[in-house]
Coordinates of C-alpha atoms and ligand atoms in Angstrom, one line a residue:
X1 CA 0.0 0.0 0.0
X2 CA 1.1 3.6 -0.2
X3 CA 1.5 3.5 3.5
X4 CA 3.9 3.0 6.3
X5 CA 6.1 0.0 6.6
X6 CA 5.1 -2.6 9.2
X7 CA 8.0 -1.6 11.5
X8 CA 6.9 2.0 11.5
X9 CA 3.9 1.4 13.8
X10 CA 4.6 3.9 16.6
X11 CA 4.6 2.7 20.2
X12 CA 1.4 4.8 20.9
X13 CA -0.4 2.4 18.5
X14 CA 0.6 -0.6 20.6
X15 CA -1.9 -1.6 23.3
X16 CA -0.6 -3.1 26.5
X17 CA -1.3 -6.8 26.6
X18 CA -3.2 -6.4 29.9
X19 CA -6.0 -4.7 27.9
X20 CA -6.8 -7.8 26.0
X21 CA -9.8 -9.8 26.7
X22 CA -10.2 -13.4 25.5
X23 CA -13.4 -14.5 23.8
X24 CA -14.7 -16.2 26.9
X25 CA -13.7 -13.3 29.1
X26 CA -15.3 -10.9 26.7
X27 CA -18.5 -12.8 26.6
X28 CA -18.6 -12.9 30.4
X29 CA -17.9 -9.2 30.6
X30 CA -20.7 -8.6 28.1
X31 CA -23.0 -10.8 30.3
X32 CA -23.4 -13.5 27.6
X33 CA -23.0 -17.2 28.5
X34 CA -21.5 -19.4 25.9
X35 CA -24.4 -21.7 25.9
X36 CA -26.7 -18.8 25.2
X37 CA -24.6 -17.9 22.3
X38 CA -24.3 -21.3 20.8
X39 CA -27.5 -21.3 18.7
X40 CA -26.6 -18.0 17.2
X41 CA -23.0 -19.0 16.4
X42 CA -24.1 -22.2 14.9
X43 CA -27.2 -21.0 13.0
X44 CA -26.9 -22.4 9.5
X45 CA -23.5 -23.9 10.1
X46 CA -22.3 -27.5 9.8
X47 CA -19.9 -28.8 12.3
X48 CA -16.9 -28.2 10.0
X49 CA -17.9 -24.6 9.5
X50 CA -18.2 -24.1 13.3
X51 CA -14.5 -25.1 13.5
X52 CA -13.7 -21.7 12.1
X53 CA -14.5 -20.3 15.5
X54 CA -12.0 -22.4 17.4
X55 CA -8.9 -20.3 17.7
X56 CA -5.8 -21.2 19.7
X57 CA -5.4 -19.8 23.3
X58 CA -2.9 -17.1 22.3
X59 CA -5.3 -15.7 19.7
X60 CA -6.9 -13.3 22.1
X61 CA -9.6 -11.0 20.8
X62 CA -8.4 -7.5 19.9
X63 CA -10.1 -5.0 22.1
X64 CA -13.1 -3.2 20.5
X65 CA -11.5 0.2 20.9
X66 CA -8.4 -0.9 19.0
X67 CA -10.3 -2.7 16.2
X68 CA -12.4 0.4 15.6
X69 CA -9.6 3.0 15.7
X70 CA -6.8 1.5 13.6
X71 CA -7.4 0.5 10.0
X72 CA -7.3 1.4 6.3
X73 CA -10.3 3.0 4.6
X74 CA -8.8 5.4 2.1
X75 CA -12.2 7.1 1.3
X76 CA -11.6 8.8 4.7
X77 CA -7.8 9.4 4.4
X78 CA -4.6 7.4 4.4
X79 CA -3.9 7.6 8.1
X80 CA -4.8 4.6 10.3
X81 CA -6.8 6.9 12.6
X82 CA -8.6 8.8 9.8
X83 CA -11.4 6.3 9.3
X84 CA -12.5 6.7 13.0
X85 CA -12.0 10.5 12.7
X86 CA -14.0 11.1 9.5
X87 CA -16.4 8.2 8.9
X88 CA -19.1 9.7 11.2
X89 CA -20.1 11.8 8.2
X90 CA -21.3 8.8 6.3
X91 CA -25.0 8.0 6.1
X92 CA -25.7 4.3 5.8
X93 CA -29.5 4.3 6.0
X94 CA -31.2 3.8 3.6
X95 CA -28.9 1.5 1.8
X96 CA -29.3 -0.8 -1.2
X97 CA -27.1 -3.1 -3.2
X98 CA -27.2 -3.4 -7.0
X99 CA -27.0 -7.0 -8.3
X100 CA -26.0 -7.4 -11.9
X101 CA -24.3 -9.6 -14.5
X102 CA -24.6 -13.4 -14.7
X103 CA -27.5 -13.7 -12.3
X104 CA -31.1 -14.7 -12.4
X105 CA -32.6 -11.7 -10.7
X106 CA -30.6 -8.5 -11.4
X107 CA -31.8 -5.3 -9.7
X108 CA -31.4 -2.8 -7.0
X109 CA -32.2 -4.5 -3.7
X110 CA -32.8 -2.6 -0.3
X111 CA -30.3 -4.0 2.2
X112 CA -33.1 -5.4 4.5
X113 CA -34.5 -7.4 1.6
X114 CA -31.1 -8.6 0.5
X115 CA -30.5 -10.1 4.0
X116 CA -34.1 -11.2 4.7
X117 CA -34.4 -14.9 5.6
X118 CA -30.7 -15.6 5.7
X119 CA -29.3 -17.1 8.9
X120 CA -27.0 -14.8 10.9
X121 CA -23.7 -16.0 12.3
X122 CA -21.0 -14.8 14.6
X123 CA -17.4 -15.8 13.7
X124 CA -14.2 -14.9 15.5
X125 CA -11.5 -14.7 12.8
X126 CA -7.8 -13.8 12.6
X127 CA -7.5 -10.7 10.5
X128 CA -4.1 -10.2 8.7
X129 CA -3.3 -7.0 6.9
X130 CA -0.8 -7.1 4.0
X131 CA 1.3 -4.5 6.0
X132 CA 2.1 -7.3 8.5
X133 CA -0.1 -6.3 11.4
X134 CA -3.0 -8.5 12.5
X135 CA -6.0 -8.6 14.9
X136 CA -8.6 -11.0 16.1
X137 CA -12.1 -9.8 15.5
X138 CA -15.6 -11.2 16.1
X139 CA -17.8 -10.6 13.1
X140 CA -21.6 -10.7 12.8
X141 CA -23.3 -11.2 9.6
X142 CA -24.3 -13.8 7.0
X143 CA -22.4 -16.4 5.0
X144 CA -21.7 -15.1 1.5
X145 CA -22.7 -18.5 0.1
X146 CA -26.2 -18.2 1.5
X147 CA -26.7 -14.8 -0.2
X148 CA -25.2 -16.1 -3.5
X149 CA -27.6 -19.1 -3.4
X150 CA -30.5 -16.6 -2.9
X151 CA -29.4 -14.5 -5.8
X152 CA -29.0 -17.5 -8.1
X153 CA -26.1 -16.7 -10.4
X154 CA -26.1 -18.4 -13.8
X155 CA -23.7 -21.3 -14.6
X156 CA -21.6 -18.8 -16.5
X157 CA -20.6 -16.9 -13.3
X158 CA -17.0 -17.5 -12.5
X159 CA -16.3 -14.5 -10.3
X160 CA -18.1 -12.0 -8.1
X161 CA -17.1 -8.4 -8.0
X162 CA -17.8 -6.1 -5.1
X163 CA -18.0 -2.4 -5.8
X164 CA -18.0 0.0 -2.8
X165 CA -19.5 3.5 -2.2
X166 CA -18.4 6.5 -4.2
X167 CA -19.8 9.5 -2.4
X168 CA -17.2 12.3 -2.1
X169 CA -19.7 14.6 -0.3
X170 CA -19.5 12.3 2.7
X171 CA -16.1 10.7 2.1
X172 CA -13.3 13.2 2.6
X173 CA -10.6 11.0 1.1
X174 CA -12.4 10.8 -2.3
X175 CA -12.2 14.6 -2.8
X176 CA -8.5 14.8 -3.7
X177 CA -5.9 12.7 -5.4
X178 CA -5.8 9.1 -4.2
X179 CA -7.0 5.7 -5.3
X180 CA -9.2 5.4 -8.4
X181 CA -12.8 5.3 -6.9
X182 CA -14.8 3.4 -6.3
X183 CA -12.8 0.8 -4.4
X184 CA -13.4 -2.6 -6.0
X185 CA -12.6 -6.2 -4.8
X186 CA -13.6 -9.6 -6.2
X187 CA -13.4 -13.3 -5.5
X188 CA -13.4 -16.4 -7.6
X189 CA -16.8 -18.1 -7.3
X190 CA -15.5 -21.1 -5.3
X191 CA -13.8 -18.7 -2.8
X192 CA -17.0 -16.7 -2.5
X193 CA -19.0 -20.0 -1.9
X194 CA -16.5 -21.2 0.8
X195 CA -18.2 -21.4 4.2
X196 CA -15.6 -19.1 5.8
X197 CA -16.5 -16.1 3.5
X198 CA -18.9 -13.7 5.2
X199 CA -20.7 -10.4 4.5
X200 CA -20.6 -8.7 7.8
X201 CA -23.0 -6.2 9.3
X202 CA -21.4 -5.9 12.7
X203 CA -18.5 -6.6 15.1
X204 CA -18.4 -7.6 18.7
X205 CA -22.1 -8.2 18.7
X206 CA -22.8 -4.5 17.8
X207 CA -23.9 -2.8 14.6
X208 CA -20.9 -2.2 12.3
X209 CA -19.2 1.1 13.0
X210 CA -18.9 3.3 9.9
X211 CA -15.1 3.1 10.1
X212 CA -15.2 -0.7 9.9
X213 CA -17.3 -0.8 6.8
X214 CA -21.0 -0.1 7.6
X215 CA -23.5 -1.2 6.7
X216 CA -22.1 -4.2 4.7
X217 CA -18.5 -5.4 4.2
X218 CA -16.7 -8.5 2.9
X219 CA -14.7 -10.7 5.3
X220 CA -12.4 -13.4 3.9
X221 CA -10.2 -14.5 6.7
X222 CA -7.5 -16.5 4.8
X223 CA -6.7 -13.4 2.6
X224 CA -5.0 -10.2 3.3
X225 CA -7.3 -7.5 4.6
X226 CA -7.5 -5.5 1.4
X227 CA -9.8 -8.1 -0.1
X228 CA -12.4 -7.0 2.5
X229 CA -14.2 -4.2 0.6
X230 CA -16.2 -1.9 2.9
X231 CA -19.6 -0.2 2.3
X232 CA -20.6 -2.5 -0.6
X233 CA -23.1 -1.1 -3.0
X234 CA -22.8 -3.5 -5.9
X235 CA -22.3 -7.2 -6.6
X236 CA -21.6 -8.2 -10.2
X237 CA -21.3 -11.8 -11.3
X238 CA -18.9 -12.1 -14.2
X239 CA -17.3 -14.6 -16.6
X240 CA -13.9 -12.9 -16.6
X241 CA -11.6 -12.1 -13.6
X242 CA -12.5 -8.5 -12.5
X243 CA -9.9 -5.8 -12.2
X244 CA -9.5 -5.0 -8.5
X245 CA -8.3 -1.7 -7.0
X246 CA -4.9 -2.5 -5.5
X247 CA -4.1 -5.0 -8.3
X248 CA -4.7 -2.2 -10.8
X249 CA -2.7 0.4 -9.0
X250 CA 0.3 -1.8 -8.0
X251 CA 0.1 -5.1 -9.8
X252 CA 3.6 -6.1 -8.8
X253 CA 2.7 -5.8 -5.1
X254 CA -0.9 -6.9 -4.8
X255 CA -2.2 -9.9 -6.6
X256 CA -5.8 -10.9 -7.2
X257 CA -5.6 -13.8 -4.9
X258 CA -4.0 -12.1 -1.9
X259 CA -3.8 -15.3 0.1
X260 CA -1.9 -14.9 3.4
X261 CA 1.4 -16.6 2.6
X262 CA 4.5 -16.4 4.8
X263 CA 6.6 -17.8 1.9
X264 CA 5.8 -15.0 -0.6
X265 CA 7.2 -11.7 0.6
X266 CA 5.8 -8.4 -0.4
X267 CA 8.5 -6.7 -2.7
X268 CA 9.1 -4.2 0.1
X269 CA 8.9 -6.3 3.3
X270 CA 8.8 -9.8 4.6
X271 CA 5.5 -11.6 5.2
X272 CA 7.1 -14.3 7.3
X273 CA 6.1 -12.6 10.6
X274 CA 3.4 -10.3 11.8
X275 CA 2.7 -8.0 14.7
X276 CA -0.6 -8.6 16.4
X277 CA -1.7 -5.0 17.1
X278 CA -1.0 -4.5 20.8
X279 CA 1.8 -7.1 21.1
X280 CA 5.5 -6.1 21.4
X281 CA 7.0 -9.2 19.7
X282 CA 6.1 -10.4 16.3
X283 CA 4.7 -13.9 15.7
X284 CA 5.1 -16.2 12.7
X285 CA 2.5 -15.7 10.0
X286 CA 0.5 -18.8 9.3
X287 CA -0.2 -20.2 5.8
X288 CA -3.6 -19.0 4.7
X289 CA -3.7 -17.1 8.0
X290 CA -4.2 -20.4 9.8
X291 CA -7.1 -21.6 7.7
X292 CA -5.1 -24.0 5.5
X293 CA -7.0 -27.1 6.5
X294 CA -10.2 -25.5 5.2
X295 CA -9.0 -23.6 2.1
X296 CA -5.7 -25.0 0.7
X297 CA -7.7 -27.4 -1.6
X298 CA -9.1 -24.3 -3.5
X299 CA -5.6 -23.7 -4.8
X300 CA -4.3 -27.2 -5.5
X301 CA -2.2 -27.3 -8.6
X302 CA -1.7 -23.5 -8.6
X303 CA 1.8 -21.9 -8.3
X304 CA 1.1 -19.6 -5.3
X305 CA 4.3 -17.6 -6.1
X306 CA 2.9 -16.5 -9.4
X307 CA -0.8 -16.4 -8.2
X308 CA -0.1 -14.3 -5.2
Ligands
MTE401 N1 -12.6 -0.9 1.6 C1 -12.8 0.3 1.1 N2 -14.1 0.6 0.6 N3 -11.8 1.2 1.0 C2 -10.6 0.9 1.4 O1 -9.7 1.8 1.4 N4 -9.1 -0.7 2.4 C3 -8.8 -2.1 2.4 C4 -9.9 -2.9 3.1 N5 -11.2 -2.5 2.6 C5 -10.3 -0.3 2.0 C6 -11.4 -1.3 2.0 C7 -7.5 -2.4 3.1 S1 -6.1 -1.9 2.3 C8 -7.5 -3.0 4.3 S2 -6.0 -3.5 5.0 C9 -8.7 -3.3 5.1 O2 -9.9 -2.8 4.5 C10 -8.5 -2.7 6.5 O3 -9.6 -2.5 7.2 P1 -10.2 -3.5 8.2 O4 -9.1 -3.8 9.3 O5 -11.4 -2.9 8.8 O6 -10.5 -4.7 7.4

């Protein structure tokens, strides 16, 4: 990205470890018992899908205040604190999503109708930014595969493209030079249909804050965070691989696949290790961000050094 190198994270951005709450501790603090949550977490999930929620002990949840005040959302500026500072200006209601391309029922669909009837899930995922920082975030929302099944793409659909909001009046970062707007991301159809892929409407059991992508954003936990387009206004089913924002701007640095891969360095820094925001020491980066068991088969036979 056009941004600071991973080692440039100033110490004021590092949260003391003592501030962390684990999932169980957080639930207790929020007055929620695990048994009460189980039906919500498992709604619409098979047992294998529910495995996504089981993180190792040292994967403590990032505190809410940290997850909502340190991220990239260039529509509001290039600084990590800009999204929190400026995203309050965004109106997210009413909201609709245009559905087009290789799909049975194209049209402009109000968000409530788009989500109607789909089971909601809560998933705690590792979240790895391409800049080598990471977090652990509980997401609420729906499984992307459930929405795609409802929209009924044709057999010709090979990819799904997500276009995000272009509204300079409310998005200060869209008023000057910057990225080509709107921000666009895309997935291959089998990636989109994978049971880990979500469209999220909230975090930590709360409504999605504007700075984190309200009212609807993509979450694909085995990929670098830039795949997660925020404030989605259009889904287009295509035959051809769509052009995506960072791949267009810097193709040598950001591939279409963007799978977390400790063996393929970014041209300007190593991807072998990452700093969990709040930790002092770095930790090894895991292949596919720790989700290899679930997703490696999607890429069998592909050279991941070329298809980065
Ligand atoms: N979505 C939009 N609309 N605009 C953006 O600038 N930045 C991406 C992604 N989604 C971005 C976006 C990048 S570069 C990253 S790393 C993640 O959002 C970071 O935000 P997150 O931690 O909330 O996922």
